[in-house]
CSV table of C-alpha atoms and ligand atoms in Angstrom, one decimal:
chain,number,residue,atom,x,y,z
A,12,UNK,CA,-14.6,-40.8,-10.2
A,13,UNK,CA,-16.7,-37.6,-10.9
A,14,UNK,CA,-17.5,-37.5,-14.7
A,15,UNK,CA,-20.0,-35.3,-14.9
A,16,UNK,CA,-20.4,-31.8,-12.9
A,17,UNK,CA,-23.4,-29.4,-13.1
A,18,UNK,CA,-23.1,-25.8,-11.2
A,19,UNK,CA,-24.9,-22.9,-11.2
A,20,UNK,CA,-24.0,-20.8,-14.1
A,21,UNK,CA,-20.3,-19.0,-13.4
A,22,UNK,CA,-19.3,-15.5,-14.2
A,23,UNK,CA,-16.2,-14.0,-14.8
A,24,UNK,CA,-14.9,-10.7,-12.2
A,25,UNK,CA,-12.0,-9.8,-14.9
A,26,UNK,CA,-12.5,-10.3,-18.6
A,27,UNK,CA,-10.7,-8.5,-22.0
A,28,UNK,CA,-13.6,-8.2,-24.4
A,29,UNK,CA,-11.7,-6.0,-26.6
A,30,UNK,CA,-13.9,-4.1,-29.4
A,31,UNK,CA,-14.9,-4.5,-33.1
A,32,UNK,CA,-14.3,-7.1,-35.3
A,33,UNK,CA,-11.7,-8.5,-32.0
A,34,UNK,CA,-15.0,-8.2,-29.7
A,35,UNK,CA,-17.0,-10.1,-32.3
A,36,UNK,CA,-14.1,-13.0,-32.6
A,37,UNK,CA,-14.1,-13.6,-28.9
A,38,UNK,CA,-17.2,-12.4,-27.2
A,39,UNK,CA,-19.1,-16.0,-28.0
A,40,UNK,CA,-16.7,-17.9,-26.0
A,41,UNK,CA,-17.7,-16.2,-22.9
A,42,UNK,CA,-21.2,-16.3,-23.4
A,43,UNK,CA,-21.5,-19.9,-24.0
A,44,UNK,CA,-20.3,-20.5,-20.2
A,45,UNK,CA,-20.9,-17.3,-18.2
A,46,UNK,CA,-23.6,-15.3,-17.2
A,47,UNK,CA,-21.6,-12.4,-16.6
A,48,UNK,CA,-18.6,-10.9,-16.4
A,49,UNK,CA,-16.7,-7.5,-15.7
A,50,UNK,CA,-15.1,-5.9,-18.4
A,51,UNK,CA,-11.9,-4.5,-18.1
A,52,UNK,CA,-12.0,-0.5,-19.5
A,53,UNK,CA,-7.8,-0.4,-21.3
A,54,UNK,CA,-9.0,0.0,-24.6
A,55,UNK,CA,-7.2,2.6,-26.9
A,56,UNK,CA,-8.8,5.3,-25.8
A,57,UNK,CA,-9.3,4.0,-22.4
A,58,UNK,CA,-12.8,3.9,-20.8
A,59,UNK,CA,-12.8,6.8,-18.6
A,60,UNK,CA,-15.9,8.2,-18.5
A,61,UNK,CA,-19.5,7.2,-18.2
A,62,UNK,CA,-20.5,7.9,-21.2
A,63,UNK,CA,-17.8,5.9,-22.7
A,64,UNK,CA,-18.5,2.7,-20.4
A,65,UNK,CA,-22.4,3.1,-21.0
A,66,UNK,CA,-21.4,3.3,-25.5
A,67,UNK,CA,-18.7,0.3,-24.6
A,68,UNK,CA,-21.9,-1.9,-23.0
A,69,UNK,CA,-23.8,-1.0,-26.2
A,70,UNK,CA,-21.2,-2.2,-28.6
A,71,UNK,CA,-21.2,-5.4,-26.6
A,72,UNK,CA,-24.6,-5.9,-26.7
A,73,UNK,CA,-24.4,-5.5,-30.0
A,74,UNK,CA,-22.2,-8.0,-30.7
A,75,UNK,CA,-23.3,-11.1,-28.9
A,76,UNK,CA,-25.2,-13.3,-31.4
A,77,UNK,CA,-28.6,-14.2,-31.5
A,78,UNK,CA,-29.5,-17.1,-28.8
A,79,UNK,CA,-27.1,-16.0,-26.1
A,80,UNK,CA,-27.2,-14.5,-22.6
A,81,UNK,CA,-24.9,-12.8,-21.4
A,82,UNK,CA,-25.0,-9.2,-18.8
A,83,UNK,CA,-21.7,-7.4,-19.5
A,84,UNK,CA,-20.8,-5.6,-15.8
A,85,UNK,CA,-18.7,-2.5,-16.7
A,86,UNK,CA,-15.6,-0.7,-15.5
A,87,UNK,CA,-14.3,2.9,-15.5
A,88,UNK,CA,-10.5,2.9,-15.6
A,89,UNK,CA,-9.0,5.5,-13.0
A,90,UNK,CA,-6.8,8.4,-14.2
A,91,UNK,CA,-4.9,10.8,-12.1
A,92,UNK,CA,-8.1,13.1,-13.2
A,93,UNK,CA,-11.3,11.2,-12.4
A,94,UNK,CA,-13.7,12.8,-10.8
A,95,UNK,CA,-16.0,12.2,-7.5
A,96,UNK,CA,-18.7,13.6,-10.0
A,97,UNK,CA,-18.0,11.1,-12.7
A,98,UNK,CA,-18.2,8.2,-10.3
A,99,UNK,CA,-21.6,9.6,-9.2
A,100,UNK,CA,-22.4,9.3,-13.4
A,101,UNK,CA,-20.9,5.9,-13.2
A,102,UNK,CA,-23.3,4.6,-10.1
A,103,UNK,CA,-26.2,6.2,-11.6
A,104,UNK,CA,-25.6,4.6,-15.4
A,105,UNK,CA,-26.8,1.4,-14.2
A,106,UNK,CA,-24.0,-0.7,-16.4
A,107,UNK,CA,-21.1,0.3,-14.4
A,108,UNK,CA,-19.9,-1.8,-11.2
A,109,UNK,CA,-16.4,-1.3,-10.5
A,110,UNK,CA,-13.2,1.1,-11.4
A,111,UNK,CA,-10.1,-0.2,-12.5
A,112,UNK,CA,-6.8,1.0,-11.1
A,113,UNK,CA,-3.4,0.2,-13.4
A,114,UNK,CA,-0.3,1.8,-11.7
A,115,UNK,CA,0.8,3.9,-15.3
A,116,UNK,CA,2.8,1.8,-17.5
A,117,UNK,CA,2.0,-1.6,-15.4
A,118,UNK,CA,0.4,-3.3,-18.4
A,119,UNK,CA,-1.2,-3.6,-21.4
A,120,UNK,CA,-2.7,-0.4,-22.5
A,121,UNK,CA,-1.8,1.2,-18.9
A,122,UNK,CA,-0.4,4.6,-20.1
A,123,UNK,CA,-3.1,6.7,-19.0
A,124,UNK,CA,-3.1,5.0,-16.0
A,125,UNK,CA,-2.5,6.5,-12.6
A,126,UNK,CA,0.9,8.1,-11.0
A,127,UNK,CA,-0.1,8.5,-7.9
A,128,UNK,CA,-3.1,7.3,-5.5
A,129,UNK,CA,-3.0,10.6,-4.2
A,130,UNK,CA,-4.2,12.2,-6.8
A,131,UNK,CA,-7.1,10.0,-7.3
A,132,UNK,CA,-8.6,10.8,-3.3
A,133,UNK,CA,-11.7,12.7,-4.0
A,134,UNK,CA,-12.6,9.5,-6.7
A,135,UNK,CA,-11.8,6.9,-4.3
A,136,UNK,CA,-13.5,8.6,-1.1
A,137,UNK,CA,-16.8,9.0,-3.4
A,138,UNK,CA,-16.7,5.0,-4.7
A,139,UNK,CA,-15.9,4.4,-0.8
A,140,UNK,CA,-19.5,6.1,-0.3
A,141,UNK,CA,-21.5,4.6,-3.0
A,142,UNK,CA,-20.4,0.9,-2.4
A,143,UNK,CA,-18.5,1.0,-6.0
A,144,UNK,CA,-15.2,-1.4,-5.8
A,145,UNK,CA,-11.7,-0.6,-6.5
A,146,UNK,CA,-10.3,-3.2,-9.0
A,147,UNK,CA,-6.2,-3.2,-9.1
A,148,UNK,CA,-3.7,-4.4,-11.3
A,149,UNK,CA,-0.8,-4.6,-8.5
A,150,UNK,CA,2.2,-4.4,-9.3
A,151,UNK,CA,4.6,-1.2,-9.1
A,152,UNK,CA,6.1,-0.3,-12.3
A,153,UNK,CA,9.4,0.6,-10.1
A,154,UNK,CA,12.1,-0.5,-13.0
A,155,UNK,CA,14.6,-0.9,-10.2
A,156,UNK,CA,12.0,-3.9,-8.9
A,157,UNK,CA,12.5,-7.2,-9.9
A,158,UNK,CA,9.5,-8.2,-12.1
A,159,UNK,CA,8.9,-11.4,-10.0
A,160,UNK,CA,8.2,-9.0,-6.8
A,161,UNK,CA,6.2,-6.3,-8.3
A,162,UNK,CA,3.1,-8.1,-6.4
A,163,UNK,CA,4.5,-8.2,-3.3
A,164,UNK,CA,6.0,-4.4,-3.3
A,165,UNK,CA,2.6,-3.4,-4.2
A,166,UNK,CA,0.9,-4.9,-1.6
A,167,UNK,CA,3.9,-3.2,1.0
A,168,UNK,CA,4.3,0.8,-1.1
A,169,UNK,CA,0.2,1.1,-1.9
A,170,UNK,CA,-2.1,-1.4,-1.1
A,171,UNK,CA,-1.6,-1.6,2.8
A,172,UNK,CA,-1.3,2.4,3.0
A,173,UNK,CA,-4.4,2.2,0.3
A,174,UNK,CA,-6.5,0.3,3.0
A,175,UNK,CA,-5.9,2.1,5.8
A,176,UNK,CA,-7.0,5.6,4.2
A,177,UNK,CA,-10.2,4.1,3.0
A,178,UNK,CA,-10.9,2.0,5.3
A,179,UNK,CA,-14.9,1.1,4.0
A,180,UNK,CA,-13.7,1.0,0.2
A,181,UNK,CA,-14.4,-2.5,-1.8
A,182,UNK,CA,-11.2,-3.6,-2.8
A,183,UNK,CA,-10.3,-6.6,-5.7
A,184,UNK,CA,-6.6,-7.4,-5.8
A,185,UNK,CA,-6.8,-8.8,-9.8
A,186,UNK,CA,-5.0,-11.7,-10.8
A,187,UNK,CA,-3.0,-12.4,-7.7
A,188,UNK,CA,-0.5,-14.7,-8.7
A,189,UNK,CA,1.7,-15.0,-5.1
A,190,UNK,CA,1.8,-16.6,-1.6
A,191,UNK,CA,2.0,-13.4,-0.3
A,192,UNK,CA,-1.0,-11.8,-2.1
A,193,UNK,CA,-3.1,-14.6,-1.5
A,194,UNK,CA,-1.7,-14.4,2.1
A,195,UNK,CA,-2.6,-10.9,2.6
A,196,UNK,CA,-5.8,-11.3,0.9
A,197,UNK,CA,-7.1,-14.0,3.4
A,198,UNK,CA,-5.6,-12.2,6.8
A,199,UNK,CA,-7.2,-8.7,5.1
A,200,UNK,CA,-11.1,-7.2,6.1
A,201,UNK,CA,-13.8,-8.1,4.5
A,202,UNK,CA,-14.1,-5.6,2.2
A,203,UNK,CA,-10.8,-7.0,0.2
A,204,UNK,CA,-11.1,-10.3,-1.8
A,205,UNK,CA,-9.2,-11.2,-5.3
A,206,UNK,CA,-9.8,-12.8,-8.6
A,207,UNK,CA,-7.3,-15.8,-9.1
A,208,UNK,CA,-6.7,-16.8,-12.8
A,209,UNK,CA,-7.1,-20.3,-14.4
A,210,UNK,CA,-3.4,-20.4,-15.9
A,211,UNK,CA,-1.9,-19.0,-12.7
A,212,UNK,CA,-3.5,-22.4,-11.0
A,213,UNK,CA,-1.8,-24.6,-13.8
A,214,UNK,CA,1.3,-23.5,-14.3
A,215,UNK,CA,4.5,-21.7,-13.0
A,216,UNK,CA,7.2,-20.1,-14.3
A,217,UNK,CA,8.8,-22.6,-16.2
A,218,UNK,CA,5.9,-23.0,-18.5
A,219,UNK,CA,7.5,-20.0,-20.1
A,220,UNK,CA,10.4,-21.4,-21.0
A,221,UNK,CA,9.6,-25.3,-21.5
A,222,UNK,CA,12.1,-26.2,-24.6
A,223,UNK,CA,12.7,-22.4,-25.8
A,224,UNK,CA,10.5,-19.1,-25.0
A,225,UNK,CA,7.1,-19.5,-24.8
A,226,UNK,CA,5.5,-16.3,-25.7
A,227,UNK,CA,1.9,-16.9,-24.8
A,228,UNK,CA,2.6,-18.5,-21.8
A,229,UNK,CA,3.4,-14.7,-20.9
A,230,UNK,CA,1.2,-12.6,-19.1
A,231,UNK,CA,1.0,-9.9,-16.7
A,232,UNK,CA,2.0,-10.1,-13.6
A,233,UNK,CA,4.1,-12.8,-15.0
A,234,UNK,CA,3.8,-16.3,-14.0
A,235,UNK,CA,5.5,-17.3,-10.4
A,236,UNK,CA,7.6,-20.5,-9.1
A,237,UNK,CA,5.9,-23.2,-8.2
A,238,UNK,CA,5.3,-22.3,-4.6
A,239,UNK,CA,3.1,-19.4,-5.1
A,240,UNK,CA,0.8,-21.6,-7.6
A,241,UNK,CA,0.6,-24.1,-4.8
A,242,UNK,CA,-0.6,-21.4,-2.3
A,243,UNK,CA,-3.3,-19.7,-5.4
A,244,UNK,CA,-4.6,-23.4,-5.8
A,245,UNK,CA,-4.8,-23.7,-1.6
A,246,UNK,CA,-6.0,-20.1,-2.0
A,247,UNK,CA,-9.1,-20.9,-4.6
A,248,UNK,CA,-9.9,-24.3,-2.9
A,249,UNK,CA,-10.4,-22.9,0.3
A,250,UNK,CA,-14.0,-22.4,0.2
A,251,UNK,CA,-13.5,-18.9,1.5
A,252,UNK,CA,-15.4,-16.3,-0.1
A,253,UNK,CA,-12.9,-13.7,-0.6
A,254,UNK,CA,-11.5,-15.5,-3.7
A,255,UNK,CA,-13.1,-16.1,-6.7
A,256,UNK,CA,-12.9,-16.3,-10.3
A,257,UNK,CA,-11.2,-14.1,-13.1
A,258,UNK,CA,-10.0,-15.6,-16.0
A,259,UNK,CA,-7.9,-12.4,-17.4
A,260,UNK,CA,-8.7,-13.9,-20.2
A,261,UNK,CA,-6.3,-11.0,-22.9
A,262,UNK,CA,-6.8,-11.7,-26.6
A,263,UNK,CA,-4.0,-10.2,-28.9
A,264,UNK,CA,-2.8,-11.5,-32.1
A,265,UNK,CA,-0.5,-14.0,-32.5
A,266,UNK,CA,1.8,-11.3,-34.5
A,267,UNK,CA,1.4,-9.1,-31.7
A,268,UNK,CA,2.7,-12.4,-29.4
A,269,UNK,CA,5.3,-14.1,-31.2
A,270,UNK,CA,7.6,-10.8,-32.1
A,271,UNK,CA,10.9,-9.4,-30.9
A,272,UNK,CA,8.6,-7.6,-27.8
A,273,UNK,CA,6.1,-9.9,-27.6
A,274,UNK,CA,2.7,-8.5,-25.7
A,275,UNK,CA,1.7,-10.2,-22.3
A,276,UNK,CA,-1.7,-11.5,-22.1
A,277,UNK,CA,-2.9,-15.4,-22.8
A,278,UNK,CA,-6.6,-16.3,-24.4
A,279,UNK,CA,-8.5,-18.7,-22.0
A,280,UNK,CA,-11.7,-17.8,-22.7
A,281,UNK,CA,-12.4,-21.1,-25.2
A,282,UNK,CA,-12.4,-22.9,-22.5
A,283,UNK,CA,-12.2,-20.8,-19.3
A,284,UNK,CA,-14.7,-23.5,-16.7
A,285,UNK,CA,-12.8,-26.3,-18.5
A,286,UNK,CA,-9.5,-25.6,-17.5
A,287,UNK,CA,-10.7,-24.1,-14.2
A,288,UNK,CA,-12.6,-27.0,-13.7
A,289,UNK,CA,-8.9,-29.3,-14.3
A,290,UNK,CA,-7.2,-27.5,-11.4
A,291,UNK,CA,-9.8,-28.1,-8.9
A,292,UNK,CA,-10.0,-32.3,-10.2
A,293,UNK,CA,-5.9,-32.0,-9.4
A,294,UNK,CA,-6.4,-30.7,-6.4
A,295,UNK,CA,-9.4,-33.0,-5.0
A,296,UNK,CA,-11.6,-29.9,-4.8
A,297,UNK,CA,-14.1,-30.5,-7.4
A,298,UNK,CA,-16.9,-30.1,-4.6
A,299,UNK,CA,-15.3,-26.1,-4.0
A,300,UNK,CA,-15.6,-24.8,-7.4
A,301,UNK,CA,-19.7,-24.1,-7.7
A,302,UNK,CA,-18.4,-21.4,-4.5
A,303,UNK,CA,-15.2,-20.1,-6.8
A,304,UNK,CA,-16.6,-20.0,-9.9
A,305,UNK,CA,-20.7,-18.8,-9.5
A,306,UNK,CA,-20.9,-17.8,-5.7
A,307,UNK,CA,-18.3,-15.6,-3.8
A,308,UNK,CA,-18.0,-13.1,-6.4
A,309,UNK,CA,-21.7,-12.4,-7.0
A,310,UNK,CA,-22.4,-12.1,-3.0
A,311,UNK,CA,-19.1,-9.6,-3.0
A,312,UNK,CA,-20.2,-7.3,-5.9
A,313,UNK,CA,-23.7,-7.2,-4.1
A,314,UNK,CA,-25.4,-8.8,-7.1
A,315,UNK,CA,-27.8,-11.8,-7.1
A,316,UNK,CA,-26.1,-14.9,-7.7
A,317,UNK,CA,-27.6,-16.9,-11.4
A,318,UNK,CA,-30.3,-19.2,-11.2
A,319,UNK,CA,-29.0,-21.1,-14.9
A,320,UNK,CA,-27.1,-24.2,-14.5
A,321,UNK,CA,-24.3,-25.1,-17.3
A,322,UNK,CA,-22.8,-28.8,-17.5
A,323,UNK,CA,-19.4,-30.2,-18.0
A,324,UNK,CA,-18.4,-33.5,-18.9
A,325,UNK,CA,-15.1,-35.5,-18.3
A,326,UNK,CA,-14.2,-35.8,-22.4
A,327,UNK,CA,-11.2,-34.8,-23.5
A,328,UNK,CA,-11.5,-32.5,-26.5
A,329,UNK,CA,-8.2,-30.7,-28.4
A,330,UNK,CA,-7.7,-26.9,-28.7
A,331,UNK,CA,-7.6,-26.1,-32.3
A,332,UNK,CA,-4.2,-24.4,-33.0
A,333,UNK,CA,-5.6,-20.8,-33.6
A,334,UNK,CA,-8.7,-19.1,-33.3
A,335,UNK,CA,-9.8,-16.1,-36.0
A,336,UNK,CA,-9.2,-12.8,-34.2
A,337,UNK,CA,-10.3,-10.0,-36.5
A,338,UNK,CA,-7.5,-10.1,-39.5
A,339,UNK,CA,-5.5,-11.7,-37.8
A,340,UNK,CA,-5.8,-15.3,-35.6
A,341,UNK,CA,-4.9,-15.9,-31.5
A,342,UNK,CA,-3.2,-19.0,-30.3
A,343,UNK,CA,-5.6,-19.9,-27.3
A,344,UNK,CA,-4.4,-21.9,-24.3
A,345,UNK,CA,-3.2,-25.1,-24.9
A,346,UNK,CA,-3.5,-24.7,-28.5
A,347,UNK,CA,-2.9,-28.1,-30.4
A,348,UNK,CA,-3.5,-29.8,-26.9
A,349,UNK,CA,-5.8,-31.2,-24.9
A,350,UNK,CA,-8.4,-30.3,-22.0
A,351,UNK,CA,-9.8,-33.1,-20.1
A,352,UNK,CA,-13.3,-31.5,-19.7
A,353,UNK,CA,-16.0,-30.1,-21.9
A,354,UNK,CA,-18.8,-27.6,-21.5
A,355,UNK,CA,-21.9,-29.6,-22.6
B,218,NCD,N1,-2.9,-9.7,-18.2
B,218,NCD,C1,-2.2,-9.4,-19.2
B,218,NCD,O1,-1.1,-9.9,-19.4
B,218,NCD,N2,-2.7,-8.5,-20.1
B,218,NCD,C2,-3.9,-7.7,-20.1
B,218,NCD,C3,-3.8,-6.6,-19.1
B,218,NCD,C4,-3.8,-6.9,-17.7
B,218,NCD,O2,-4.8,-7.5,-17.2
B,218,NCD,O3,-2.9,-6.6,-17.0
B,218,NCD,C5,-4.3,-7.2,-21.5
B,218,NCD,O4,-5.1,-6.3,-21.6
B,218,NCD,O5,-3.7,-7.7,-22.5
B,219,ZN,ZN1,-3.8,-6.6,-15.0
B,220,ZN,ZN1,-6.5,-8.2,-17.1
């Protein structure tokens, strides 16, 4: 039995940092484990500009106490009205590596997001040019869809027509949380891979409703039957570099999460490699995850992979109940509960 693992320091492709006194609160648990990670851009207002992703880096920076590393790698969230000249600012800012496409009204913070792809062809041909990837929350926002297929009509209305228009352009299908996602993902070109969450390899559907509703068991896309987490886990164990890792990890506060509309988004970030680290034990894949977790995405974003090392023990710790989260507190992941590993 494996009770100790060392790999080469992990980063994270899809992160919620937040901002302010929420930023402060949570920024620490990343940088304890990763070296990096992208930064997703829905803040209110959204990060649209260069500018405004270059002052968003700043504040980050800022924030991250004394005695930590950590390279925050950020995005530009797409609007009907972004520019080809403002993803020339973006490439030439230096902090910016990626542009984040929410359908309008898909998700958290989404409003600005865009209507149609065709609006958005002058942006997309210029990041197709410069090498800059397309990020996508998919799911269509169709109200007339069933909210467990709003994956798998993405990946039919936008995502296949998507590829074939721009046929060179980096894409990363977020948070895939279905067999046919991950399906599509693998049988795709090169230029597409995806980001796989660590509670989307754990748990299924039911997890929402275990004994009464479970409100931070809900997320966006929402979590799937059992089938599709068996085909993520065969998905993120298969050693192929097209998937990697993306916790998602979405702080909000536990008002925000236990009310009559309850906000989708669950905190993982405490201990994000720890409970990654649990679903590859479970599936006999422990050997796979250096690949997942500090490899494929690196080599896919072009970046040089991280020379640090981080260890984990086999230890079982418990999740304190809630964590501060500017004036309010979040309920992490498996608050009150157990995780059979610990970052040393
Ligand atoms: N994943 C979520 O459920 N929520 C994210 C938004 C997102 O990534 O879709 C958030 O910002 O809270
Ligand atoms: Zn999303
Ligand atoms: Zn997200």
């Amino acid at each position: 039995m494996i009770t100790e693992l060392t790999l080469t320091r992990p980063d994270d492709w899809h992160l919620h940092l937040r901002d302010g006194d929420g930023l402060k609160a949570v920024l620490p648990d990343t940088a304890k484990q990763f070296a990096r990670a992208i930064v997703m851009p829905n803040l209110r207002p959204p990060v649209t500009t260069a500018a405004s992703a270059l002052a968003y880096y700043q504040r980050i920076k800022q924030a991250l106490p004394a005695g930590l590393t950590f390279e925050p790698l950020m995005t530009l969230y797409l609007t009907d009205n972004t520019s080809a000249q403002e993803i020339v600012a973006a490439r030439a800012s230096g902090v910016v590596h990626a542009v984040k496409l929410y359908p309008a009204g898909a998700t958290t913070n989404s409003d600005s997001g865009v209507t149609s792809l065709h609006k958005c062809a002058g942006a997309l041909a210029e990041m197709e040019k410069q090498g800059m990837p397309l990020l996508i929350h998919g799911e269509v926002t169709d109200g007339e869809v069933d909210v467990f297929d709003r994956e798998k009509v993405f990946i039919e209305r936008h995502l296949q027509p998507l590829l074939k228009d721009f046929p060179g352009l980096k894409v990363v299908f977020e948070h895939i949380t279905t067999q046919d996602a991950a399906t599509f993902v693998a049988a795709g070109p090169a230029n597409l891979a995806a980001t796989i969450t660590a509670h989307h390899l754990l748990m299924n559907r039911n997890a929402m409703f275990t004994g009464g509703i479970r409100p931070h068991h809900y997320c966006l896309p929402v979590l799937k039957r059992e089938t599709h987490r068996l085909a993520l886990v065969q998905a993120a164990i298969s050693g192929s570099g097209k998937f990697f890792l993306g916790t998602d990890s979405a702080p909000h506060p536990k008002s925000a999460k236990e009310a009559s509309c309850g906000c989708a988004g669950m905190y993982t970030a405490h201990a994000a490699i720890e409970l990654y680290a649990e679903a590859f034990e479970e599936a006999g894949a422990l050997d796979r995850l250096q690949g997942f977790a500090s490899e494929f995405g690196a080599d896919f974003y072009g970046l040089p992979r991280n020379r640090e090392q981080i260890t984990l023990r086999k230890a079982a710790w418990q999740v304190p109940e809630t964590i501060p989260f500017a004036d309010d507190v979040l309920v992490p992941l498996r608050a009150g509960q157990t995780i059979a590993w610990k970052l040393v």
